[in-house]
Short mmCIF file of C-alpha atoms and ligand atoms in Angstrom, two decimals:
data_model
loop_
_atom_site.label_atom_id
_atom_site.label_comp_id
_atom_site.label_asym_id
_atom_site.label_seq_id
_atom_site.Cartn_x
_atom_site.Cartn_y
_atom_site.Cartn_z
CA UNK A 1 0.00 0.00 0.00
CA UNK A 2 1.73 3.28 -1.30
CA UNK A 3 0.91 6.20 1.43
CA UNK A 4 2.88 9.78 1.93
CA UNK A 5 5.41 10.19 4.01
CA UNK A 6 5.93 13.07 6.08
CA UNK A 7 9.11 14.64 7.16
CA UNK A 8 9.28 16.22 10.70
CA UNK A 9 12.43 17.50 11.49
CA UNK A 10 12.81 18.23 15.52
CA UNK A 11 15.98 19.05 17.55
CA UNK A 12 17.55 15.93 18.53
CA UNK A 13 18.92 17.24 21.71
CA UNK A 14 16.07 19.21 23.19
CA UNK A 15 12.89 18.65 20.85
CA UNK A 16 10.10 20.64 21.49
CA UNK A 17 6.54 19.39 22.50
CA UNK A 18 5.10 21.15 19.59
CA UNK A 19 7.20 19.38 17.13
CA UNK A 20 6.72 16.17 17.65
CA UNK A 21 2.76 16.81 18.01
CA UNK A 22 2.03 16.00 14.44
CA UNK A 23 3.75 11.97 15.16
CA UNK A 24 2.48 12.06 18.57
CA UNK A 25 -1.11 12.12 16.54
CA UNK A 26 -0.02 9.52 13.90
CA UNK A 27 0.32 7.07 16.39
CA UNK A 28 -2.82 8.29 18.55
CA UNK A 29 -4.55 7.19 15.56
CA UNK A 30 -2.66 4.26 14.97
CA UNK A 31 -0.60 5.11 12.10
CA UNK A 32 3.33 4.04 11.92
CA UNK A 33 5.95 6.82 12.38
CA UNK A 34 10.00 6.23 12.03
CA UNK A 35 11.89 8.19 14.98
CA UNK A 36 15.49 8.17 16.05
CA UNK A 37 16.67 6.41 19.21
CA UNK A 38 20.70 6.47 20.69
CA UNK A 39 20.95 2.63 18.80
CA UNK A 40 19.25 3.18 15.46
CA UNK A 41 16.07 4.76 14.24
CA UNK A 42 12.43 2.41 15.24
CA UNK A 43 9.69 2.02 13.19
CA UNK A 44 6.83 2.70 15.92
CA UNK A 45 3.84 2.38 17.03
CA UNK A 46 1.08 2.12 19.63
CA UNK A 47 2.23 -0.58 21.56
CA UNK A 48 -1.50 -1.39 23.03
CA UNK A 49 -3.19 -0.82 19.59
CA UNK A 50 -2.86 -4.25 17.74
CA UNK A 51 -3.94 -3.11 14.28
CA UNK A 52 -0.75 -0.44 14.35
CA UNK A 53 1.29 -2.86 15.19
CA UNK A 54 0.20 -4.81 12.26
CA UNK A 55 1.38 -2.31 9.94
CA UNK A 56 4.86 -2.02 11.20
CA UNK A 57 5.14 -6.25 10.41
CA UNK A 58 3.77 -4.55 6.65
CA UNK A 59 5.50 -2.14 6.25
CA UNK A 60 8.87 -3.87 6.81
CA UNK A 61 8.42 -6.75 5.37
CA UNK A 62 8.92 -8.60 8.76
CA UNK A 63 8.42 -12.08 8.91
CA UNK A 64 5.39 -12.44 11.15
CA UNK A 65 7.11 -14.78 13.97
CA UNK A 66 9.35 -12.01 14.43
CA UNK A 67 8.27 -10.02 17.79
CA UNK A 68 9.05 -6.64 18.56
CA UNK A 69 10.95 -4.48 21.09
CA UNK A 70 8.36 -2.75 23.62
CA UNK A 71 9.85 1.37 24.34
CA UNK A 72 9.04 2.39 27.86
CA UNK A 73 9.58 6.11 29.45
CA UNK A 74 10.01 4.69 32.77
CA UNK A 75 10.21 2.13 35.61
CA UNK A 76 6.48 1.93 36.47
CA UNK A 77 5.27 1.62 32.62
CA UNK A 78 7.70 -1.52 31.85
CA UNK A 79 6.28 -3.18 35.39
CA UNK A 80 2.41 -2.35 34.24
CA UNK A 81 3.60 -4.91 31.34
CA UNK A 82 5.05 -7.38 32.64
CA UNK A 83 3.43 -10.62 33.68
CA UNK A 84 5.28 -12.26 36.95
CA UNK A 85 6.39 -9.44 39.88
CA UNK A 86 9.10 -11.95 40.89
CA UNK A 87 11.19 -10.71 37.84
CA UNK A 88 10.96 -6.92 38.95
CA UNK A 89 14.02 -6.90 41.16
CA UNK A 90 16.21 -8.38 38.35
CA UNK A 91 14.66 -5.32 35.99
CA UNK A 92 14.98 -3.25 38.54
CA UNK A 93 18.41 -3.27 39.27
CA UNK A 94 19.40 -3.32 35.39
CA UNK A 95 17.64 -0.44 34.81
CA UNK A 96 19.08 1.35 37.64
CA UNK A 97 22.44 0.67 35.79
CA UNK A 98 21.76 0.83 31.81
CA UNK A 99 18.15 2.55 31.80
CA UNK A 100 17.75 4.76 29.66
CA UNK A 101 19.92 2.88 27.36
CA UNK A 102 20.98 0.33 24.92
CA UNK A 103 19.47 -2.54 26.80
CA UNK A 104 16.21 -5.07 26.10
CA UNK A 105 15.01 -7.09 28.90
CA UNK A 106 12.68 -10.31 28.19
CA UNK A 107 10.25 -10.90 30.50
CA UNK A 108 7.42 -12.63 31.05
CA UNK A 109 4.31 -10.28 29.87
CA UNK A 110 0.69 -9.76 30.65
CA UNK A 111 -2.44 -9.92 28.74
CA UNK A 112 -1.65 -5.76 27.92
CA UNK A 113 0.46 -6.82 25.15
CA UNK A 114 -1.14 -9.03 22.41
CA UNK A 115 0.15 -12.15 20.25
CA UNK A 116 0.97 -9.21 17.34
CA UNK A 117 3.27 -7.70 19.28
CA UNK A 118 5.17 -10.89 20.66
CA UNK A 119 4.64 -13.17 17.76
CA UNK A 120 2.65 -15.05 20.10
CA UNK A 121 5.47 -15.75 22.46
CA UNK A 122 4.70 -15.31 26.35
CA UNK A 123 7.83 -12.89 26.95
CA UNK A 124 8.10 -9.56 25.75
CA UNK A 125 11.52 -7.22 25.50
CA UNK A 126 11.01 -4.25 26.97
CA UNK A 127 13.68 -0.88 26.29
CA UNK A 128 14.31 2.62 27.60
CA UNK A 129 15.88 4.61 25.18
CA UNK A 130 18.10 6.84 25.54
CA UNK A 131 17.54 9.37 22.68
CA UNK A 132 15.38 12.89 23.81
CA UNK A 133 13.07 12.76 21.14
CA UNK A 134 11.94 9.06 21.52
CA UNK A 135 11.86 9.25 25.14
CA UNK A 136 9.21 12.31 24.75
CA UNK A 137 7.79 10.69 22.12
CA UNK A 138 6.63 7.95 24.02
CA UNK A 139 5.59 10.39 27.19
CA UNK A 140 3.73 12.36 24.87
CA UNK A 141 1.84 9.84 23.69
CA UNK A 142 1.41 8.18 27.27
CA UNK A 143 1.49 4.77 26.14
CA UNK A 144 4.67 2.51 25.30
CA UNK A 145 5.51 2.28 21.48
CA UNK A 146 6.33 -1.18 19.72
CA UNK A 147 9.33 -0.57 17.45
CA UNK A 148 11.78 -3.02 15.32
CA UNK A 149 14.45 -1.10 13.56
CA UNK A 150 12.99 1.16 10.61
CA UNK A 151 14.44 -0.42 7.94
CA UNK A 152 13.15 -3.10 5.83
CA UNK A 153 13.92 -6.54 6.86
CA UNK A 154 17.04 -7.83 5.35
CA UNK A 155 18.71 -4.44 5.10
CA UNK A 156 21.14 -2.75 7.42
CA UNK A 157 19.16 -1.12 10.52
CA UNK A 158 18.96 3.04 9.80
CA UNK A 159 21.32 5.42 11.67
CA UNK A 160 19.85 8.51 9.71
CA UNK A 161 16.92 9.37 8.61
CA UNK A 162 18.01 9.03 4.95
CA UNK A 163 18.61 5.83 5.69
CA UNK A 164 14.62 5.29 6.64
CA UNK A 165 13.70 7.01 3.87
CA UNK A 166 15.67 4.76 1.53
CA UNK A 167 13.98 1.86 2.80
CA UNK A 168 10.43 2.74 3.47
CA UNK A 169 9.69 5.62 1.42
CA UNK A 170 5.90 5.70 0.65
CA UNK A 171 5.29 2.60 3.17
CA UNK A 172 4.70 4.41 6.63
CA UNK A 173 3.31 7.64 7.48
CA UNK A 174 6.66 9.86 8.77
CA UNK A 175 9.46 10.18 9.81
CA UNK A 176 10.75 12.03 12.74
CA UNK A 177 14.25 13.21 11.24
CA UNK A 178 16.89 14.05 14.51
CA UNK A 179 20.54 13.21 13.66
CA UNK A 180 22.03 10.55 14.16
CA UNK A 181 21.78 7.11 16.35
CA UNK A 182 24.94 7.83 17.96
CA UNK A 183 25.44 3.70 19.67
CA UNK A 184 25.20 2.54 15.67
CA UNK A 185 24.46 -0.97 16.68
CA UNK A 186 20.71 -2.40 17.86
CA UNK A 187 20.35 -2.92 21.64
CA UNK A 188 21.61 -5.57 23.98
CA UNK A 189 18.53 -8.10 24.09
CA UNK A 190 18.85 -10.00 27.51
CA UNK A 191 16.36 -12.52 28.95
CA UNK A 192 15.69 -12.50 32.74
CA UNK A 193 13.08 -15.25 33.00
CA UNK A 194 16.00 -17.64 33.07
CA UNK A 195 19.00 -18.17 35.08
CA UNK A 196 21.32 -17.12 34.82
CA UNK A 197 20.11 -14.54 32.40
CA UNK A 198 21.14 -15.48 28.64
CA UNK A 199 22.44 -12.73 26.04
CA UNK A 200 20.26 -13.14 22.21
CA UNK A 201 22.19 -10.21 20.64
CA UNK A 202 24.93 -8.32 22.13
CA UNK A 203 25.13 -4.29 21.66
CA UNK A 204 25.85 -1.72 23.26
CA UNK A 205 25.61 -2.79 27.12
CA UNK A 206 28.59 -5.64 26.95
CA UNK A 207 28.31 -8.89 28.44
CA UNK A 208 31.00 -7.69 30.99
CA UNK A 209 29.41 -4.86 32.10
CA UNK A 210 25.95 -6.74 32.68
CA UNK A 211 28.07 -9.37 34.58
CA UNK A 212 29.59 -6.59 36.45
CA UNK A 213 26.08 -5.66 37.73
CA UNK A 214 24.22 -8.63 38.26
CA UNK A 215 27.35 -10.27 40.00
CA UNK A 216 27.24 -13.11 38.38
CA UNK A 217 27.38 -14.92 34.88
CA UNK A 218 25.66 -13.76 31.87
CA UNK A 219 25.27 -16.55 29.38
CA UNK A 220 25.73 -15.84 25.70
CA UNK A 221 23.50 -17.87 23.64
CA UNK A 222 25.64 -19.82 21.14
CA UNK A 223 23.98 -18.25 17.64
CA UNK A 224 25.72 -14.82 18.85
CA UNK A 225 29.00 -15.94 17.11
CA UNK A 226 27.55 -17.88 14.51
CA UNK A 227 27.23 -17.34 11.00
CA UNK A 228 24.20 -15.31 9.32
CA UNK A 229 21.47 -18.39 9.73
CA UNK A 230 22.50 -21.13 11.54
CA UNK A 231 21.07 -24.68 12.49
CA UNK A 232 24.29 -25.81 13.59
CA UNK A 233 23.95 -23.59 16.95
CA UNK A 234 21.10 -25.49 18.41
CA UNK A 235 16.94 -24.44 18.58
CA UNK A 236 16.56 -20.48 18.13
CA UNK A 237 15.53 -18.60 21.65
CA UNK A 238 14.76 -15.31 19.99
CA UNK A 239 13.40 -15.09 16.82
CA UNK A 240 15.56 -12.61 14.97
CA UNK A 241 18.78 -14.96 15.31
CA UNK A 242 17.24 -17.01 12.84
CA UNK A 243 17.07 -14.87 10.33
CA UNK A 244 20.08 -13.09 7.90
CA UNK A 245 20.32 -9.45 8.74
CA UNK A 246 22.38 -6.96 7.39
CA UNK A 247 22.19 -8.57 4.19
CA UNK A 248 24.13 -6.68 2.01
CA UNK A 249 23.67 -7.35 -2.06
CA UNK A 250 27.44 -7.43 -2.45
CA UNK A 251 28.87 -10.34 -0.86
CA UNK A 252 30.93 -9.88 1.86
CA UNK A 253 33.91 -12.11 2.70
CA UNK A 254 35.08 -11.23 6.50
CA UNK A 255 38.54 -12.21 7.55
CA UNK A 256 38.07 -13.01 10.94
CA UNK A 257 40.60 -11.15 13.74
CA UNK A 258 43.46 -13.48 14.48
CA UNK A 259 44.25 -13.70 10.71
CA UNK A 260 43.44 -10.28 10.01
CA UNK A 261 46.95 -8.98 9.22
CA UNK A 262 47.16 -6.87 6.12
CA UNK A 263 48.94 -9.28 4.60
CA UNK A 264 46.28 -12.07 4.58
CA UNK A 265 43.72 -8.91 3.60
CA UNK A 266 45.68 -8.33 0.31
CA UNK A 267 46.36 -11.94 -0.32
CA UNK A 268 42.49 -12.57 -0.17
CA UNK A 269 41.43 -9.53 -2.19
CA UNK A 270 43.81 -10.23 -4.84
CA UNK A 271 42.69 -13.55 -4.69
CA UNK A 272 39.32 -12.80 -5.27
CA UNK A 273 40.08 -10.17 -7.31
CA UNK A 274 41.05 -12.54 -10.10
CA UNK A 275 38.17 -14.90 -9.94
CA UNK A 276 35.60 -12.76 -9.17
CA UNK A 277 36.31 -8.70 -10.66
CA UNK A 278 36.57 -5.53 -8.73
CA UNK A 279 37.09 -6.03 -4.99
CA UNK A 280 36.27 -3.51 -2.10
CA UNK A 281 38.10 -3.32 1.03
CA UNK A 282 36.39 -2.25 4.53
CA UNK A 283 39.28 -1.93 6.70
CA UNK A 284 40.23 -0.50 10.42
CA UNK A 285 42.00 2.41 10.34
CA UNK A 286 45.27 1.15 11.23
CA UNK A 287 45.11 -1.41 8.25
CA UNK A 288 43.96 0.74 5.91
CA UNK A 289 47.27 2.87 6.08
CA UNK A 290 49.25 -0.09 4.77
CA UNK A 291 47.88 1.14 1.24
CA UNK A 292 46.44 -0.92 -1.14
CA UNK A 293 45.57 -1.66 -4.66
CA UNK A 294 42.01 -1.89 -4.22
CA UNK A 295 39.01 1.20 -3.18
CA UNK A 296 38.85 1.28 1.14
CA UNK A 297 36.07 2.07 3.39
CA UNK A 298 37.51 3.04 6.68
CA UNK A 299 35.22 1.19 9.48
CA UNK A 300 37.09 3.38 12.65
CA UNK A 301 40.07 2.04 14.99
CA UNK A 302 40.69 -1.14 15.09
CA UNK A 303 40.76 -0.61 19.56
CA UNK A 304 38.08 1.59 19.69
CA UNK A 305 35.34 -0.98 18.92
CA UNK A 306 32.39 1.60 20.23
CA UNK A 307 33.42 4.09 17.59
CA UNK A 308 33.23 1.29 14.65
CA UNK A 309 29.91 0.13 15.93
CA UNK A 310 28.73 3.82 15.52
CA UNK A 311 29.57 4.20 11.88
CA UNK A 312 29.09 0.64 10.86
CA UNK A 313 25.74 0.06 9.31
CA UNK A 314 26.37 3.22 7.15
CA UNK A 315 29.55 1.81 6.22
CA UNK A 316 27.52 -1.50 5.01
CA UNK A 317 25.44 0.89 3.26
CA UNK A 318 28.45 2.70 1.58
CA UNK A 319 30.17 -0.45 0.19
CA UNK A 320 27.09 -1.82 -1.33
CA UNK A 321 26.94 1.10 -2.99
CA UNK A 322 29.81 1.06 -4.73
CA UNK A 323 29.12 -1.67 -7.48
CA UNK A 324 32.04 -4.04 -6.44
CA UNK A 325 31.28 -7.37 -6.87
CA UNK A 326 32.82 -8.53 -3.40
CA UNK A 327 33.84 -6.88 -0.59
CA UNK A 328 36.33 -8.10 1.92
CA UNK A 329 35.95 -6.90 5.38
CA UNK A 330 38.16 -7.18 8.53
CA UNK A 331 37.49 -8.58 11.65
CA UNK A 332 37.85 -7.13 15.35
CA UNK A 333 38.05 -9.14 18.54
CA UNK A 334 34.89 -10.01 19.66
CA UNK A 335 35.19 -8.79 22.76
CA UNK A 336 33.23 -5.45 24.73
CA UNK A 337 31.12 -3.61 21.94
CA UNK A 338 33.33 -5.57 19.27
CA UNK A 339 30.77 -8.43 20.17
CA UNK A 340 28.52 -6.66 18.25
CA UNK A 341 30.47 -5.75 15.32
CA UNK A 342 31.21 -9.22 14.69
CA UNK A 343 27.76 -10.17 15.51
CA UNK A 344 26.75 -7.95 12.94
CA UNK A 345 29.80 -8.46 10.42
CA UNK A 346 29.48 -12.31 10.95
CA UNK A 347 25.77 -12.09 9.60
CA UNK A 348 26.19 -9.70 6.79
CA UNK A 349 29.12 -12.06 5.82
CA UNK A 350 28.50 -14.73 2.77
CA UNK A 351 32.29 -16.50 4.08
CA UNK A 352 34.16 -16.12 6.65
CA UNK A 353 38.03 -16.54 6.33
CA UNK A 354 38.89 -17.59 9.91
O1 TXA B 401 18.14 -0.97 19.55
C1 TXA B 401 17.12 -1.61 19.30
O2 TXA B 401 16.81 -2.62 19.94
C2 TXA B 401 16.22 -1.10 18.15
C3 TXA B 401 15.66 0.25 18.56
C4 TXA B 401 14.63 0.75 17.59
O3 TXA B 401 15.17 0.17 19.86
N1 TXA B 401 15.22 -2.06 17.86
C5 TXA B 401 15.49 -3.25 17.25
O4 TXA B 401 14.38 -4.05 17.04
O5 TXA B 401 16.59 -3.58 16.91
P1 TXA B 401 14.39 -5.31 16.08
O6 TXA B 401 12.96 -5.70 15.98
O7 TXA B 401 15.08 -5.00 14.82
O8 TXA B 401 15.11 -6.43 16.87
C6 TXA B 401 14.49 -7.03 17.99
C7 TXA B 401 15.22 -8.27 18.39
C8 TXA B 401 14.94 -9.41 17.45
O9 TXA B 401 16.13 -10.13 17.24
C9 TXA B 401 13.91 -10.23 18.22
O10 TXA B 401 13.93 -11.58 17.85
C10 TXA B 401 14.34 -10.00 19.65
O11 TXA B 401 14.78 -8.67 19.69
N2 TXA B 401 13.20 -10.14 20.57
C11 TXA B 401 12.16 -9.29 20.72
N3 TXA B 401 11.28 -9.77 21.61
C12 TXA B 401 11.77 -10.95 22.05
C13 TXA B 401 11.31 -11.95 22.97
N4 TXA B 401 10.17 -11.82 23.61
N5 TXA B 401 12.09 -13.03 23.17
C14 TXA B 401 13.26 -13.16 22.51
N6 TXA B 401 13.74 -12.27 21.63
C15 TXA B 401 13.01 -11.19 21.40
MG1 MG B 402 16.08 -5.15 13.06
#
């Protein structure tokens, strides 16, 4: 269904009320409106309104078993949806540490939040974000707002608002257009009905830091360092580990850390280069200065994984762009944030090199 697609541009550090009025009243009337959070932009809606959230799962293209992340405002509207009061401390006392922030907690739901929104599962992840205009967004509207990332499914998740645009064009009924997602990566996703609590997708809270907190271990579920769609990991926990993200339509062969040296890079790419026709490179900083024969997208330093998270997905963006016909990429240690660029690399990846 083709519909217009507004623009509202707001101040992305202090919006005012008045300008996000106009999405505040798309979604009061259950319409589906794109708005920027710290991790990437959501595609949102009325959480309690089971038609909106329909449209979202439309407008994306989003496999229907997929559920979606529920945004909160604060404490007291995540506990008036959640279904067992025993897991409140746990929630509690991770919000107290990462909320607002780049962390989803699973819990058990009530009967607030429908089948549409969970994909029928009897857990729902619940987020505080912690980006102004979302944050207000969701006060404004006084309810809590459903929201996958606004892109369509099998593309890179949006860090701008060109990005949304891009994807969904003509599919949803605005965009709320305030800079950029400044984590880069999606959010931590964490269930707490188990334990110890087990890790689905790591972001920007790292599995050390949540360990630091809860005082004990944090298991990572093994299809976190898996590649793209794996059976060979065992049942699926969370939907969206089944399925290949960050799909880029240039393959992507990722050369994973520990043979990462520039060496091995050029050896692959030239390689590749003669079976396959013009090769990209997406390089760290520090390996992109060795100079090579080939076009380079810089991904950030190779230490600072936080800053490559931040720029990545626009990066993926960039290189499929370009019209190469493969693109090799380099791996980071997959440790801290760079859990989550590998996550993400390992999934966009057609081969990995290890
Ligand atoms: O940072 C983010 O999380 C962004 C922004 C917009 O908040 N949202 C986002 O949503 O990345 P989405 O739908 O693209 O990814 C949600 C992930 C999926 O992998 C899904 O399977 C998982 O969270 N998930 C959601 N609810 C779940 C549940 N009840 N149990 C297990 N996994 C769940
Ligand atoms: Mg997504």
């Amino acid at each position: 269904m083709r519909r217009q697609t507004q623009v509202w541009y707001v101040d992305p550090v202090q919006p005012a009320d008045a300008s996000l009025l106009p999405a505040v009243e798309v979604l009061r009337r259950g319409g589906v409106v794109a708005f920027p959070t710290e991790t990437v932009y959501g595609l949102g809606a009325d959480a309690l309104n089971p038609d909106a959230v329909a449209r979202i799962f439309e407008a994306k293209g989003r496999p229907q078993d997929n559920p979606l992340i529920v945004h909160v405002a604060s404490l007291d509207m995540a506990f008036g949806l959640m279904g067992d009061a025993g897991q409140r401390p746990i929630v509690e006392r991770l919000a107290a540490a990462f909320w607002p922030g780049p962390l989803t907690l699973v819990v058990t739901r009530n009967a607030r939040i429908s089948d549409r929104v969970t994909a029928g599962l009897d857990t729902v992840g619940l987020r505080m974000p912690a980006h102004p205009v979302a944050l207000r967004l969701i006060q404004l509207l006084g309810r809590p707002i459903a929201a996958p990332s606004a892109n369509r499914s099998g593309r890179p998740s949006p860090t701008l608002a060109e990005h949304v645009l891009a994807d969904l064009d003509g599919r949803i009924d605005g965009v709320v257009a305030g800079g950029v997602s400044s984590v880069g990566v999606e959010s931590t996703v964490l269930d707490v009905t188990v334990s110890p609590p087990v890790l689905y997708r790591p972001g920007g809270v790292t599995p050390e830091a949540l360990e630091a907190v809860l005082g004990g271990p944090v298991v990572i579920d093994p299809h976190v360092r898996a590649a793209k769609a794996v059976a060979d990991a065992g049942p699926v926990r969370s939907p969206g580990m089944k399925y290949r993200h960050y799909a880029p339509s240039t393959p992507i062969v990722l050369v994973e850390c520990p043979q990462a040296a520039p060496e091995r890079i050029r050896q692959v790419a030239e390689e590749l280069a003669a079976s396959y026709g013009r090769v990209g490179l997406l390089l760290t900083d520090e390996t992109a200065e060795y100079g090579f024969a080939f076009p380079v997208v810089r991904m950030g330093p190779r230490h600072r994984p936080e800053r490559i998270a931040a720029g990545l997905f626009a990066a993926l963006r960039q290189v499929d762009g370009m019209g190469f016909d493969v693109v090799v990429a380099e791996g980071i240690a997959d440790r801290g944030v760079g859990l989550a660029v590998m996550n993400r690399l390992r999934r966009a990846a057609s081969q990995r090199i290890e």
